[in-house]
């Protein structure tokens, strides 16, 4: 089992949902980088459980301790390690999960792959709890990207069939992208926020859950990040983002809509503007030939409904080898989208930082 991601800057996560702690090790960061710890704490709070009525009631402060690689306010050049203590685990809520598999969850394939040795409490290593270390790493990456003039932001593009406006494909302001981080339920059109919240509450009352779409954008990227084929920007981002629990699909630019266009429609015409080549449309989401083309990077993610729900579901008991039913108890998000947004931004930022270093170091 690999818990490592990255080429020039490597990220390793560790821990389980109900273990003593979780954390992250970041290797390859340069020495002398000043880090704003308050800004990192702010990013962590965006993802932290118990932060709103729309999230799981599990309350974790997600306070971190930097164990190495940081001294006198700057990175030392050694591996940067951060640890987050688990303080509010209710392991007894998962006693049945040792035998009874949750539909839609990683319980069954994990049980088989790891010969029943996997930590089933709270989903163990399959849990969204492991995204907290990703947010820490992404918060560091965002600060390094900001020095390069790059800003990353995301919003709820759709929730339970309720759609928000889309990002302007030719680019949003850095202020607009950063403002998404100030909202519990980030949307561009504030008129849909309450309707979305009501849909989440309705599903929760019915012991169910809802999913949706997240749209993410990065602006300020230069031309030339990424490589053709196996290290394309789409390949690297897709690999990283599919590592986030609940992500089931990704589309760059107009995505599947491109299938309904002709080439004359899907191509992005180019022109010189202030001695700089720009595209007049951005159907391809800022990436052509696997390489950034200088336009805003835009992609949309499919986030499935949370699989742990209170409704009665058909499943199996792997110990007695019988069919059975399950009503999941405990504390679970009726909708993961609001807390997934900072995770998506974080993974995007870390991947882009790695692509920058790949380009700079050859």
Coordinates of C-alpha atoms in Angstrom, one line a residue:
X1 CA 0.0 0.0 0.0
X2 CA 1.5 3.3 -1.0
X3 CA 0.7 6.6 0.8
X4 CA 3.2 8.7 -1.2
X5 CA 2.4 11.2 -4.0
X6 CA 4.6 13.5 -6.0
X7 CA 7.6 13.7 -8.2
X8 CA 9.8 16.6 -7.1
X9 CA 8.0 17.3 -3.9
X10 CA 6.8 14.2 -2.3
X11 CA 3.8 14.0 0.1
X12 CA 3.3 11.1 2.5
X13 CA 0.2 10.8 4.7
X14 CA -0.1 8.5 7.7
X15 CA -2.6 7.4 10.4
X16 CA -6.2 6.1 10.6
X17 CA -9.5 7.8 11.4
X18 CA -9.7 6.5 15.0
X19 CA -5.9 6.0 15.6
X20 CA -3.9 8.3 18.0
X21 CA -3.1 10.8 15.2
X22 CA -2.9 11.4 11.5
X23 CA -0.4 13.5 9.7
X24 CA 1.7 14.4 6.7
X25 CA 5.4 14.4 5.7
X26 CA 6.5 16.8 2.8
X27 CA 9.8 16.1 1.3
X28 CA 11.6 18.3 -1.3
X29 CA 10.5 21.8 -0.1
X30 CA 13.3 24.4 -0.4
X31 CA 14.9 25.9 2.7
X32 CA 14.1 29.4 3.8
X33 CA 10.4 29.5 2.9
X34 CA 8.4 31.6 5.4
X35 CA 5.1 30.0 6.4
X36 CA 2.1 31.8 7.7
X37 CA 0.8 29.3 10.3
X38 CA -2.4 31.3 10.9
X39 CA -3.2 31.0 7.2
X40 CA -2.7 27.2 7.5
X41 CA -4.9 27.0 10.5
X42 CA -7.6 28.9 8.6
X43 CA -7.5 26.3 5.8
X44 CA -7.7 23.5 8.3
X45 CA -10.8 24.9 9.9
X46 CA -12.5 25.0 6.6
X47 CA -12.3 21.2 6.4
X48 CA -12.6 20.4 10.1
X49 CA -15.7 18.3 11.2
X50 CA -18.3 19.9 13.3
X51 CA -17.8 23.3 11.6
X52 CA -21.5 23.7 10.5
X53 CA -25.0 22.1 10.7
X54 CA -24.4 20.6 7.3
X55 CA -21.4 18.5 8.4
X56 CA -20.9 15.6 10.7
X57 CA -21.3 16.4 14.4
X58 CA -17.9 14.8 15.1
X59 CA -15.9 17.8 16.5
X60 CA -12.1 17.8 15.8
X61 CA -10.2 21.1 16.1
X62 CA -7.7 19.7 13.5
X63 CA -4.9 21.5 15.5
X64 CA -1.5 20.6 14.1
X65 CA 2.0 20.3 15.5
X66 CA 4.9 20.7 13.2
X67 CA 7.4 18.0 14.2
X68 CA 10.3 18.8 11.9
X69 CA 11.5 20.9 8.9
X70 CA 10.5 24.2 10.4
X71 CA 12.6 26.5 12.5
X72 CA 12.5 30.2 13.4
X73 CA 9.5 30.7 11.1
X74 CA 11.1 29.2 8.0
X75 CA 11.5 25.8 6.3
X76 CA 14.8 24.2 7.0
X77 CA 15.1 22.1 3.8
X78 CA 14.5 18.9 5.7
X79 CA 11.2 17.0 5.5
X80 CA 8.4 19.1 6.9
X81 CA 6.3 16.9 9.1
X82 CA 2.9 17.9 10.7
X83 CA 0.9 15.8 13.1
X84 CA -2.8 16.1 13.9
X85 CA -4.1 14.4 17.1
X86 CA -7.5 12.6 16.9
X87 CA -9.4 13.7 20.0
X88 CA -13.1 12.8 19.4
X89 CA -13.2 9.3 18.0
X90 CA -16.2 7.1 19.0
X91 CA -14.9 3.7 18.0
X92 CA -17.8 1.8 19.5
X93 CA -20.1 3.2 16.8
X94 CA -18.2 1.0 14.4
X95 CA -18.2 -2.3 16.3
X96 CA -20.5 -3.9 13.7
X97 CA -18.2 -2.9 10.8
X98 CA -15.7 -5.7 11.7
X99 CA -18.1 -8.1 10.1
X100 CA -20.9 -6.2 8.3
X101 CA -19.8 -4.3 5.2
X102 CA -21.2 -0.8 4.4
X103 CA -22.5 -0.6 0.8
X104 CA -20.7 2.0 -1.3
X105 CA -17.8 2.1 1.2
X106 CA -14.3 0.6 1.0
X107 CA -15.1 -1.9 3.8
X108 CA -15.4 -5.0 1.7
X109 CA -12.5 -4.6 -0.8
X110 CA -10.3 -3.4 2.1
X111 CA -11.3 -6.5 4.1
X112 CA -10.4 -8.8 1.3
X113 CA -7.2 -6.9 0.2
X114 CA -5.7 -6.7 3.7
X115 CA -6.9 -10.1 4.9
X116 CA -9.2 -8.7 7.5
X117 CA -6.3 -6.8 9.2
X118 CA -7.5 -3.3 8.1
X119 CA -8.6 -0.9 10.8
X120 CA -12.4 -0.7 10.3
X121 CA -13.1 2.0 12.9
X122 CA -14.4 5.1 11.2
X123 CA -13.2 3.6 7.9
X124 CA -9.6 3.5 9.0
X125 CA -7.3 4.5 6.2
X126 CA -10.3 4.7 3.8
X127 CA -11.8 7.6 5.9
X128 CA -12.2 11.2 4.7
X129 CA -10.4 12.0 8.0
X130 CA -7.2 11.4 6.1
X131 CA -7.9 14.5 4.0
X132 CA -7.0 16.8 6.9
X133 CA -3.2 16.2 6.3
X134 CA -3.8 16.9 2.6
X135 CA -5.3 20.3 3.5
X136 CA -2.2 21.1 5.6
X137 CA 0.1 20.3 2.6
X138 CA -2.2 22.2 0.3
X139 CA -2.1 25.3 2.6
X140 CA 1.7 25.2 2.4
X141 CA 1.6 24.8 -1.4
X142 CA -0.9 27.7 -1.7
X143 CA 1.6 30.0 0.0
X144 CA 4.4 29.0 -2.4
X145 CA 2.1 29.3 -5.4
X146 CA 1.1 32.8 -4.3
X147 CA 4.7 33.9 -4.7
X148 CA 4.4 32.8 -8.3
X149 CA 1.2 34.7 -8.8
X150 CA -1.1 31.6 -8.8
X151 CA -4.4 31.4 -7.0
X152 CA -6.6 28.3 -6.6
X153 CA -10.3 28.4 -5.7
X154 CA -13.4 26.2 -5.9
X155 CA -17.2 26.2 -5.4
X156 CA -20.2 24.0 -5.3
X157 CA -21.2 23.8 -8.9
X158 CA -24.2 21.6 -8.2
X159 CA -25.7 19.9 -5.1
X160 CA -28.6 17.4 -5.2
X161 CA -29.4 18.7 -8.7
X162 CA -29.4 22.4 -7.7
X163 CA -27.0 24.2 -9.9
X164 CA -24.8 27.3 -9.1
X165 CA -23.4 29.6 -11.8
X166 CA -20.2 28.5 -13.4
X167 CA -16.8 30.2 -13.2
X168 CA -16.1 32.5 -16.1
X169 CA -13.9 30.2 -18.2
X170 CA -11.7 33.1 -19.3
X171 CA -10.8 33.8 -15.7
X172 CA -12.0 35.0 -12.3
X173 CA -10.2 37.5 -10.1
X174 CA -7.9 36.2 -7.4
X175 CA -10.2 38.0 -4.9
X176 CA -13.2 36.0 -6.2
X177 CA -11.4 32.7 -5.9
X178 CA -10.1 33.5 -2.4
X179 CA -13.6 34.6 -1.3
X180 CA -14.8 31.1 -1.8
X181 CA -12.9 30.2 1.3
X182 CA -14.9 32.5 3.5
X183 CA -18.1 30.6 3.0
X184 CA -19.3 27.4 4.6
X185 CA -21.2 26.6 1.4
X186 CA -19.2 28.4 -1.3
X187 CA -21.3 29.4 -4.4
X188 CA -21.1 32.2 -6.9
X189 CA -24.9 32.8 -6.9
X190 CA -25.9 33.4 -3.3
X191 CA -29.6 32.8 -4.2
X192 CA -29.0 29.0 -4.5
X193 CA -27.2 28.7 -1.1
X194 CA -30.3 28.3 1.1
X195 CA -32.0 25.9 -1.4
X196 CA -28.9 23.7 -1.4
X197 CA -28.7 23.8 2.4
X198 CA -32.4 22.8 2.6
X199 CA -31.7 19.8 0.3
X200 CA -28.9 18.6 2.6
X201 CA -31.2 19.0 5.7
X202 CA -34.0 17.1 4.0
X203 CA -31.7 14.2 3.1
X204 CA -30.3 14.2 6.7
X205 CA -33.8 13.9 8.2
X206 CA -34.5 11.0 5.9
X207 CA -31.3 9.3 7.1
X208 CA -29.9 9.7 3.6
X209 CA -27.2 11.8 1.8
X210 CA -26.6 13.8 -1.3
X211 CA -23.7 14.5 -3.7
X212 CA -22.9 17.0 -6.4
X213 CA -20.3 18.7 -8.5
X214 CA -17.3 20.9 -7.5
X215 CA -15.8 23.3 -10.0
X216 CA -12.1 24.3 -9.4
X217 CA -10.0 27.0 -11.1
X218 CA -6.4 28.1 -10.9
X219 CA -5.3 31.4 -12.4
X220 CA -1.9 32.9 -13.0
X221 CA -0.4 29.7 -14.5
X222 CA 2.3 30.1 -17.1
X223 CA 2.5 28.3 -20.5
X224 CA 4.4 25.1 -20.3
X225 CA 3.6 23.1 -17.1
X226 CA 3.2 19.4 -17.6
X227 CA 4.5 16.9 -20.2
X228 CA 2.8 15.0 -23.0
X229 CA 1.2 11.7 -22.3
X230 CA 2.0 10.2 -18.8
X231 CA 2.9 13.4 -17.0
X232 CA 0.2 15.6 -18.6
X233 CA -1.5 18.2 -16.3
X234 CA -4.7 16.2 -16.7
X235 CA -3.0 12.9 -15.8
X236 CA -1.2 14.3 -12.7
X237 CA -4.3 16.1 -11.4
X238 CA -6.6 13.2 -12.1
X239 CA -4.3 10.8 -10.3
X240 CA -4.1 13.0 -7.3
X241 CA -7.8 14.1 -7.2
X242 CA -9.1 10.5 -7.5
X243 CA -7.2 9.8 -4.3
X244 CA -9.7 12.0 -2.5
X245 CA -12.6 9.9 -1.1
X246 CA -15.9 10.3 -2.8
X247 CA -14.5 11.6 -6.1
X248 CA -15.9 9.6 -9.0
X249 CA -15.4 11.7 -12.1
X250 CA -13.4 14.6 -13.5
X251 CA -13.8 16.7 -16.6
X252 CA -11.5 19.5 -17.8
X253 CA -13.0 22.6 -19.5
X254 CA -16.3 21.7 -21.1
X255 CA -15.5 18.1 -20.4
X256 CA -18.2 15.7 -21.7
X257 CA -19.8 18.6 -23.5
X258 CA -16.9 18.5 -26.0
X259 CA -18.4 15.3 -27.3
X260 CA -21.4 17.2 -28.7
X261 CA -19.3 19.9 -30.5
X262 CA -17.5 20.2 -33.8
X263 CA -13.8 21.0 -33.9
X264 CA -14.7 24.5 -35.1
X265 CA -16.6 25.0 -31.8
X266 CA -14.3 23.2 -29.4
X267 CA -11.0 24.7 -30.6
X268 CA -9.9 27.8 -28.6
X269 CA -9.0 30.5 -31.1
X270 CA -5.7 32.4 -30.3
X271 CA -4.7 36.0 -30.7
X272 CA -2.0 38.3 -29.6
X273 CA -3.0 40.7 -26.8
X274 CA -0.4 43.1 -25.4
X275 CA 2.3 41.0 -27.0
X276 CA 1.0 37.9 -25.3
X277 CA -0.8 34.9 -26.8
X278 CA -4.3 34.4 -25.3
X279 CA -7.3 32.2 -26.3
X280 CA -10.6 33.9 -26.9
X281 CA -12.5 30.9 -25.5
X282 CA -11.4 28.2 -23.0
X283 CA -13.3 25.0 -23.9
X284 CA -10.2 23.0 -23.1
X285 CA -9.9 24.2 -19.6
X286 CA -6.4 25.8 -19.9
X287 CA -4.7 22.6 -21.0
X288 CA -3.8 21.4 -24.5
X289 CA -1.4 18.7 -25.5
X290 CA -1.3 17.9 -21.7
X291 CA 0.5 21.2 -21.1
X292 CA -0.8 24.5 -19.6
X293 CA -1.5 27.0 -22.3
X294 CA -1.6 30.1 -20.2
X295 CA -5.4 30.2 -19.8
X296 CA -7.1 29.5 -16.5
X297 CA -7.1 25.9 -15.4
X298 CA -10.7 24.8 -15.0
X299 CA -12.1 21.4 -14.1
X300 CA -15.2 19.8 -12.6
X301 CA -15.3 16.9 -10.1
X302 CA -18.2 14.5 -9.4
X303 CA -18.6 13.9 -5.7
X304 CA -20.8 10.9 -4.8
X305 CA -23.3 10.9 -1.8
X306 CA -21.8 9.9 1.5
X307 CA -22.1 6.1 1.7
X308 CA -22.6 5.9 5.4
X309 CA -26.3 6.5 5.9
X310 CA -29.0 5.5 8.4
X311 CA -31.4 3.9 5.9
X312 CA -31.7 0.2 5.9
X313 CA -29.5 -1.3 3.2
X314 CA -28.9 -4.8 2.0
X315 CA -25.3 -6.1 2.6
X316 CA -23.3 -9.1 3.8
X317 CA -21.7 -10.4 7.0
X318 CA -18.2 -11.6 5.9
X319 CA -17.7 -13.7 9.1
X320 CA -21.0 -15.7 9.1
X321 CA -21.1 -15.5 5.2
X322 CA -24.7 -14.5 5.2
X323 CA -26.9 -11.8 3.7
X324 CA -28.0 -9.2 6.2
X325 CA -29.1 -5.6 6.5
X326 CA -27.4 -2.6 7.9
X327 CA -28.4 0.8 9.4
X328 CA -25.3 2.8 9.9
X329 CA -25.1 4.7 13.2
X330 CA -22.6 7.2 14.3
X331 CA -21.7 10.6 13.0
X332 CA -21.5 11.2 9.2
X333 CA -21.8 14.0 6.8
X334 CA -25.2 14.1 4.9
X335 CA -23.2 15.9 2.2
X336 CA -19.5 16.0 1.8
X337 CA -19.2 18.8 -0.7
X338 CA -18.7 21.8 1.6
X339 CA -15.8 20.0 3.4
X340 CA -14.4 18.5 0.2
X341 CA -13.8 21.9 -1.4
X342 CA -10.8 22.9 0.7
X343 CA -9.4 19.3 0.1
X344 CA -9.9 19.7 -3.7
X345 CA -8.1 23.1 -3.6
X346 CA -5.3 21.6 -1.5
X347 CA -4.6 18.6 -3.7
X348 CA -4.8 20.9 -6.8
X349 CA -2.3 23.3 -5.2
X350 CA 0.1 20.6 -4.2
X351 CA 0.0 19.0 -7.7
X352 CA 0.6 22.3 -9.4
X353 CA 3.5 23.1 -7.1
X354 CA 5.1 19.7 -8.0
X355 CA 4.6 20.5 -11.7
X356 CA 6.3 23.9 -11.2
X357 CA 9.3 22.2 -9.6
X358 CA 9.4 19.6 -12.4
X359 CA 9.5 22.4 -15.0
X360 CA 12.1 24.4 -13.0
X361 CA 14.5 21.6 -12.3
X362 CA 14.2 19.8 -15.6

